[in-house]
Amino acid sequence: MRWTNAMNNAPTLKPPSAPMVDVMLVDDHAIWRGGVRSMLEGSEFRVVSEAASGREALEAACRTRPRLILLDIRMAGGDGLDALQSLKRDLPSAAVIMLTTYDNPTYMARAVAGGAAGYLLKGVDLADLLCALRAVTKGEMLLLPEDLTRALRDLRPDSAGAEDLIEPLTKREEEVLRLVATGLPNRQIGTILFIAESTVKSHVEHIIGKLGVSDRVQAAVWAARHGVMETP
């Protein structure tokens, strides 16, 4: 996995002027949570809550208001990607990093489309983990654009499916869908396309209806699977 900035020689202890940052750990393995908590000791990242499922995570997040959330994908108590949507809805100010064993392009695409700030594998070492957390705290994304493009293209089958839609997408809707699939919020999509945020919202609603999916995350995965990410 590559990063937006170099992580060589990243300090593992709290920089003198760095404020403390509250973190929540979400994983159904208590041993893993304990290991990460121990790794973060001595740094500026303070674990304020833990959860073993998406439901527990939502309750704990609303109670402790963490700034960063490390969230597993496959948990006995439910899908972490579904939990991501709930967390971003109820606590939009929190940055969520998916920390998983799965180097899976489908998961990566859904995570970024759902608002995750990054996607890390559990084999990450302490220096890289701390540098990643510091980058996200500054508002950076951990995935480079080409990493996301690779993930999305890996999802695309040989046969296209856009022709099978009962009501085809308009050219503008395809433009909006491409940007939705990269994880951009409506406001930023509107800025890029020079249209109002409310207009983007309307386009997204029409896209979801035409594709027969339930939300923008599923629309993003549909876009990746059917080649919509490729600019004509």
CSV table of C-alpha atoms in Angstrom, one decimal:
chain,number,residue,atom,x,y,z
A,1,MET,CA,0.0,0.0,0.0
A,2,ARG,CA,1.3,3.4,-0.9
A,3,TRP,CA,0.8,6.7,0.9
A,4,THR,CA,0.3,10.4,0.1
A,5,ASN,CA,3.5,11.3,1.8
A,6,ALA,CA,6.7,9.5,2.8
A,7,MET,CA,6.7,7.6,6.0
A,8,ASN,CA,10.4,6.8,6.4
A,9,ASN,CA,11.8,7.6,9.9
A,10,ALA,CA,8.3,8.6,11.2
A,11,PRO,CA,8.6,9.3,15.0
A,12,THR,CA,6.8,6.8,17.2
A,13,LEU,CA,6.5,9.0,20.2
A,14,LYS,CA,4.3,12.0,20.6
A,15,PRO,CA,5.8,15.2,19.2
A,16,PRO,CA,6.2,17.8,22.0
A,17,SER,CA,3.6,20.2,20.5
A,18,ALA,CA,1.1,17.7,19.2
A,19,PRO,CA,-2.3,17.7,20.9
A,20,MET,CA,-3.9,14.5,22.0
A,21,VAL,CA,-6.2,12.8,19.4
A,22,ASP,CA,-9.0,10.5,20.6
A,23,VAL,CA,-9.3,7.2,18.8
A,24,MET,CA,-11.9,4.4,18.7
A,25,LEU,CA,-11.0,0.8,17.8
A,26,VAL,CA,-13.6,-1.4,16.2
A,27,ASP,CA,-12.8,-5.1,15.8
A,28,ASP,CA,-14.4,-8.3,17.0
A,29,HIS,CA,-11.0,-9.6,18.3
A,30,ALA,CA,-10.2,-8.3,21.7
A,31,ILE,CA,-6.5,-9.4,21.3
A,32,TRP,CA,-6.1,-7.3,18.2
A,33,ARG,CA,-7.7,-4.2,19.9
A,34,GLY,CA,-5.3,-4.7,22.8
A,35,GLY,CA,-2.4,-4.9,20.5
A,36,VAL,CA,-3.2,-1.7,18.7
A,37,ARG,CA,-3.9,0.1,22.0
A,38,SER,CA,-0.5,-1.0,23.2
A,39,MET,CA,1.1,0.2,20.0
A,40,LEU,CA,-0.4,3.7,20.4
A,41,GLU,CA,0.8,4.1,24.0
A,42,GLY,CA,3.3,7.0,24.2
A,43,SER,CA,2.0,8.6,21.0
A,44,GLU,CA,-0.5,11.5,20.7
A,45,PHE,CA,-3.2,9.0,19.8
A,46,ARG,CA,-5.4,8.0,22.8
A,47,VAL,CA,-7.8,5.1,22.7
A,48,VAL,CA,-11.0,6.4,24.3
A,49,SER,CA,-13.4,3.6,23.3
A,50,GLU,CA,-13.5,0.1,21.8
A,51,ALA,CA,-16.3,-1.9,20.1
A,52,ALA,CA,-16.7,-5.5,18.8
A,53,SER,CA,-19.4,-4.8,16.3
A,54,GLY,CA,-21.0,-2.1,14.2
A,55,ARG,CA,-23.8,-1.6,16.6
A,56,GLU,CA,-21.5,-1.2,19.5
A,57,ALA,CA,-19.3,1.1,17.5
A,58,LEU,CA,-22.2,3.5,16.8
A,59,GLU,CA,-23.2,3.6,20.5
A,60,ALA,CA,-19.6,4.1,21.6
A,61,ALA,CA,-18.9,6.8,18.9
A,62,CYS,CA,-21.9,8.8,19.9
A,63,ARG,CA,-20.8,8.6,23.6
A,64,THR,CA,-17.1,9.3,23.3
A,65,ARG,CA,-17.0,11.4,20.0
A,66,PRO,CA,-13.6,10.1,18.7
A,67,ARG,CA,-11.7,12.1,16.1
A,68,LEU,CA,-10.4,8.9,14.4
A,69,ILE,CA,-11.9,5.5,14.1
A,70,LEU,CA,-10.0,2.3,13.1
A,71,LEU,CA,-12.7,0.0,11.7
A,72,ASP,CA,-12.4,-3.7,10.6
A,73,ILE,CA,-14.4,-4.9,7.7
A,74,ARG,CA,-15.3,-8.5,8.4
A,75,MET,CA,-16.7,-8.9,12.0
A,76,ALA,CA,-18.9,-11.5,13.6
A,77,GLY,CA,-21.3,-8.7,14.6
A,78,GLY,CA,-21.8,-7.3,11.1
A,79,ASP,CA,-20.2,-5.8,8.1
A,80,GLY,CA,-17.8,-3.0,8.8
A,81,LEU,CA,-18.6,-1.3,5.5
A,82,ASP,CA,-22.3,-1.0,6.6
A,83,ALA,CA,-21.1,0.3,10.0
A,84,LEU,CA,-19.0,2.9,8.1
A,85,GLN,CA,-22.1,4.4,6.5
A,86,SER,CA,-23.8,4.7,9.9
A,87,LEU,CA,-20.8,6.2,11.6
A,88,LYS,CA,-20.3,8.8,8.8
A,89,ARG,CA,-24.0,9.7,9.0
A,90,ASP,CA,-24.2,10.1,12.8
A,91,LEU,CA,-20.6,11.4,13.4
A,92,PRO,CA,-19.5,13.0,10.1
A,93,SER,CA,-16.6,14.8,11.8
A,94,ALA,CA,-14.8,11.6,12.6
A,95,ALA,CA,-12.3,10.2,10.1
A,96,VAL,CA,-12.7,6.5,9.6
A,97,ILE,CA,-9.8,4.3,8.5
A,98,MET,CA,-10.6,0.7,7.4
A,99,LEU,CA,-7.9,-1.6,9.0
A,100,THR,CA,-8.3,-5.1,7.6
A,101,THR,CA,-6.6,-8.2,6.4
A,102,TYR,CA,-8.4,-8.1,3.0
A,103,ASP,CA,-6.5,-6.4,0.1
A,104,ASN,CA,-9.8,-6.5,-1.9
A,105,PRO,CA,-10.7,-4.0,-4.6
A,106,THR,CA,-14.4,-4.3,-3.9
A,107,TYR,CA,-13.9,-3.5,-0.3
A,108,MET,CA,-11.6,-0.7,-1.1
A,109,ALA,CA,-14.0,0.9,-3.6
A,110,ARG,CA,-16.9,0.6,-1.2
A,111,ALA,CA,-14.9,2.0,1.7
A,112,VAL,CA,-13.7,5.1,-0.2
A,113,ALA,CA,-17.2,5.6,-1.8
A,114,GLY,CA,-18.6,5.4,1.7
A,115,GLY,CA,-16.5,8.2,3.1
A,116,ALA,CA,-13.5,6.3,4.6
A,117,ALA,CA,-10.3,8.4,4.9
A,118,GLY,CA,-8.2,5.4,4.0
A,119,TYR,CA,-7.7,1.7,3.8
A,120,LEU,CA,-4.9,-0.1,5.6
A,121,LEU,CA,-3.8,-3.7,5.9
A,122,LYS,CA,-3.3,-5.1,9.4
A,123,GLY,CA,0.3,-5.9,8.7
A,124,VAL,CA,1.2,-2.2,8.9
A,125,ASP,CA,4.1,-1.5,11.3
A,126,LEU,CA,4.0,1.1,14.0
A,127,ALA,CA,5.9,3.8,12.2
A,128,ASP,CA,3.6,3.6,9.2
A,129,LEU,CA,0.5,3.4,11.3
A,130,LEU,CA,1.4,6.5,13.2
A,131,CYS,CA,2.3,8.4,10.0
A,132,ALA,CA,-1.0,7.3,8.5
A,133,LEU,CA,-3.0,8.5,11.5
A,134,ARG,CA,-1.2,11.8,11.5
A,135,ALA,CA,-1.9,12.3,7.8
A,136,VAL,CA,-5.6,11.6,8.3
A,137,THR,CA,-5.7,14.0,11.3
A,138,LYS,CA,-4.5,16.7,8.9
A,139,GLY,CA,-7.3,15.9,6.5
A,140,GLU,CA,-5.3,13.9,4.0
A,141,MET,CA,-6.5,10.8,2.2
A,142,LEU,CA,-4.3,7.7,2.5
A,143,LEU,CA,-5.1,6.3,-1.0
A,144,LEU,CA,-3.5,7.9,-4.0
A,145,PRO,CA,-5.8,8.5,-7.0
A,146,GLU,CA,-4.0,5.8,-9.0
A,147,ASP,CA,-4.5,3.3,-6.1
A,148,LEU,CA,-8.3,3.9,-6.2
A,149,THR,CA,-8.4,3.7,-10.0
A,150,ARG,CA,-6.6,0.4,-9.9
A,151,ALA,CA,-9.1,-0.9,-7.3
A,152,LEU,CA,-12.1,0.2,-9.4
A,153,ARG,CA,-10.7,-1.1,-12.7
A,154,ASP,CA,-10.0,-4.5,-11.1
A,155,LEU,CA,-13.8,-4.7,-10.4
A,156,ARG,CA,-14.8,-4.2,-14.0
A,157,PRO,CA,-15.9,-7.4,-15.9
A,158,ASP,CA,-15.3,-7.9,-19.6
A,159,SER,CA,-18.9,-7.3,-20.5
A,160,ALA,CA,-20.6,-3.9,-19.9
A,161,GLY,CA,-24.0,-3.7,-18.4
A,162,ALA,CA,-25.1,-0.1,-18.9
A,163,GLU,CA,-27.0,-1.1,-22.1
A,164,ASP,CA,-29.2,-3.3,-20.0
A,165,LEU,CA,-30.8,-0.4,-18.0
A,166,ILE,CA,-34.5,0.2,-18.6
A,167,GLU,CA,-33.8,3.9,-18.5
A,168,PRO,CA,-30.3,4.8,-19.6
A,169,LEU,CA,-28.2,7.3,-17.6
A,170,THR,CA,-27.8,10.7,-19.2
A,171,LYS,CA,-24.4,12.1,-19.9
A,172,ARG,CA,-24.6,14.4,-16.9
A,173,GLU,CA,-25.6,11.4,-14.7
A,174,GLU,CA,-22.6,9.4,-15.9
A,175,GLU,CA,-20.4,12.4,-15.0
A,176,VAL,CA,-21.9,12.5,-11.5
A,177,LEU,CA,-21.7,8.8,-11.0
A,178,ARG,CA,-18.0,8.8,-11.9
A,179,LEU,CA,-17.3,11.3,-9.2
A,180,VAL,CA,-19.6,9.5,-6.7
A,181,ALA,CA,-17.5,6.4,-7.3
A,182,THR,CA,-14.4,8.2,-6.3
A,183,GLY,CA,-15.9,9.0,-2.9
A,184,LEU,CA,-16.5,12.7,-3.4
A,185,PRO,CA,-19.4,14.3,-1.4
A,186,ASN,CA,-22.2,16.2,-3.3
A,187,ARG,CA,-20.7,19.6,-2.5
A,188,GLN,CA,-17.4,18.8,-4.1
A,189,ILE,CA,-19.0,17.2,-7.1
A,190,GLY,CA,-21.1,20.3,-7.6
A,191,THR,CA,-17.9,22.4,-7.5
A,192,ILE,CA,-16.2,20.3,-10.1
A,193,LEU,CA,-19.2,20.2,-12.4
A,194,PHE,CA,-20.2,23.8,-11.8
A,195,ILE,CA,-23.7,22.9,-10.6
A,196,ALA,CA,-25.5,23.4,-7.3
A,197,GLU,CA,-25.2,20.8,-4.5
A,198,SER,CA,-29.0,20.3,-4.6
A,199,THR,CA,-28.8,19.5,-8.3
A,200,VAL,CA,-26.1,16.9,-7.6
A,201,LYS,CA,-28.3,15.4,-4.9
A,202,SER,CA,-31.2,15.2,-7.4
A,203,HIS,CA,-28.9,13.5,-10.0
A,204,VAL,CA,-27.7,11.0,-7.4
A,205,GLU,CA,-31.3,10.1,-6.5
A,206,HIS,CA,-32.1,9.6,-10.2
A,207,ILE,CA,-29.0,7.4,-10.6
A,208,ILE,CA,-29.8,5.2,-7.7
A,209,GLY,CA,-33.3,4.7,-9.0
A,210,LYS,CA,-32.2,3.9,-12.6
A,211,LEU,CA,-29.5,1.4,-11.4
A,212,GLY,CA,-31.9,-0.3,-9.0
A,213,VAL,CA,-29.5,0.0,-6.0
A,214,SER,CA,-30.2,1.1,-2.5
A,215,ASP,CA,-27.5,3.8,-1.9
A,216,ARG,CA,-24.5,5.7,-3.4
A,217,VAL,CA,-22.1,3.1,-2.2
A,218,GLN,CA,-23.8,0.4,-4.2
A,219,ALA,CA,-24.0,2.8,-7.1
A,220,ALA,CA,-20.2,3.3,-6.9
A,221,VAL,CA,-19.6,-0.4,-7.0
A,222,TRP,CA,-22.0,-0.7,-10.0
A,223,ALA,CA,-20.0,2.0,-11.8
A,224,ALA,CA,-16.8,0.2,-11.2
A,225,ARG,CA,-18.2,-3.2,-12.3
A,226,HIS,CA,-19.6,-1.7,-15.5
A,227,GLY,CA,-16.8,0.5,-16.8
A,228,VAL,CA,-18.4,3.9,-16.0
A,229,MET,CA,-15.2,5.0,-14.3
A,230,GLU,CA,-13.5,5.2,-17.7
A,231,THR,CA,-13.9,8.6,-19.3
A,232,PRO,CA,-15.2,8.3,-22.8
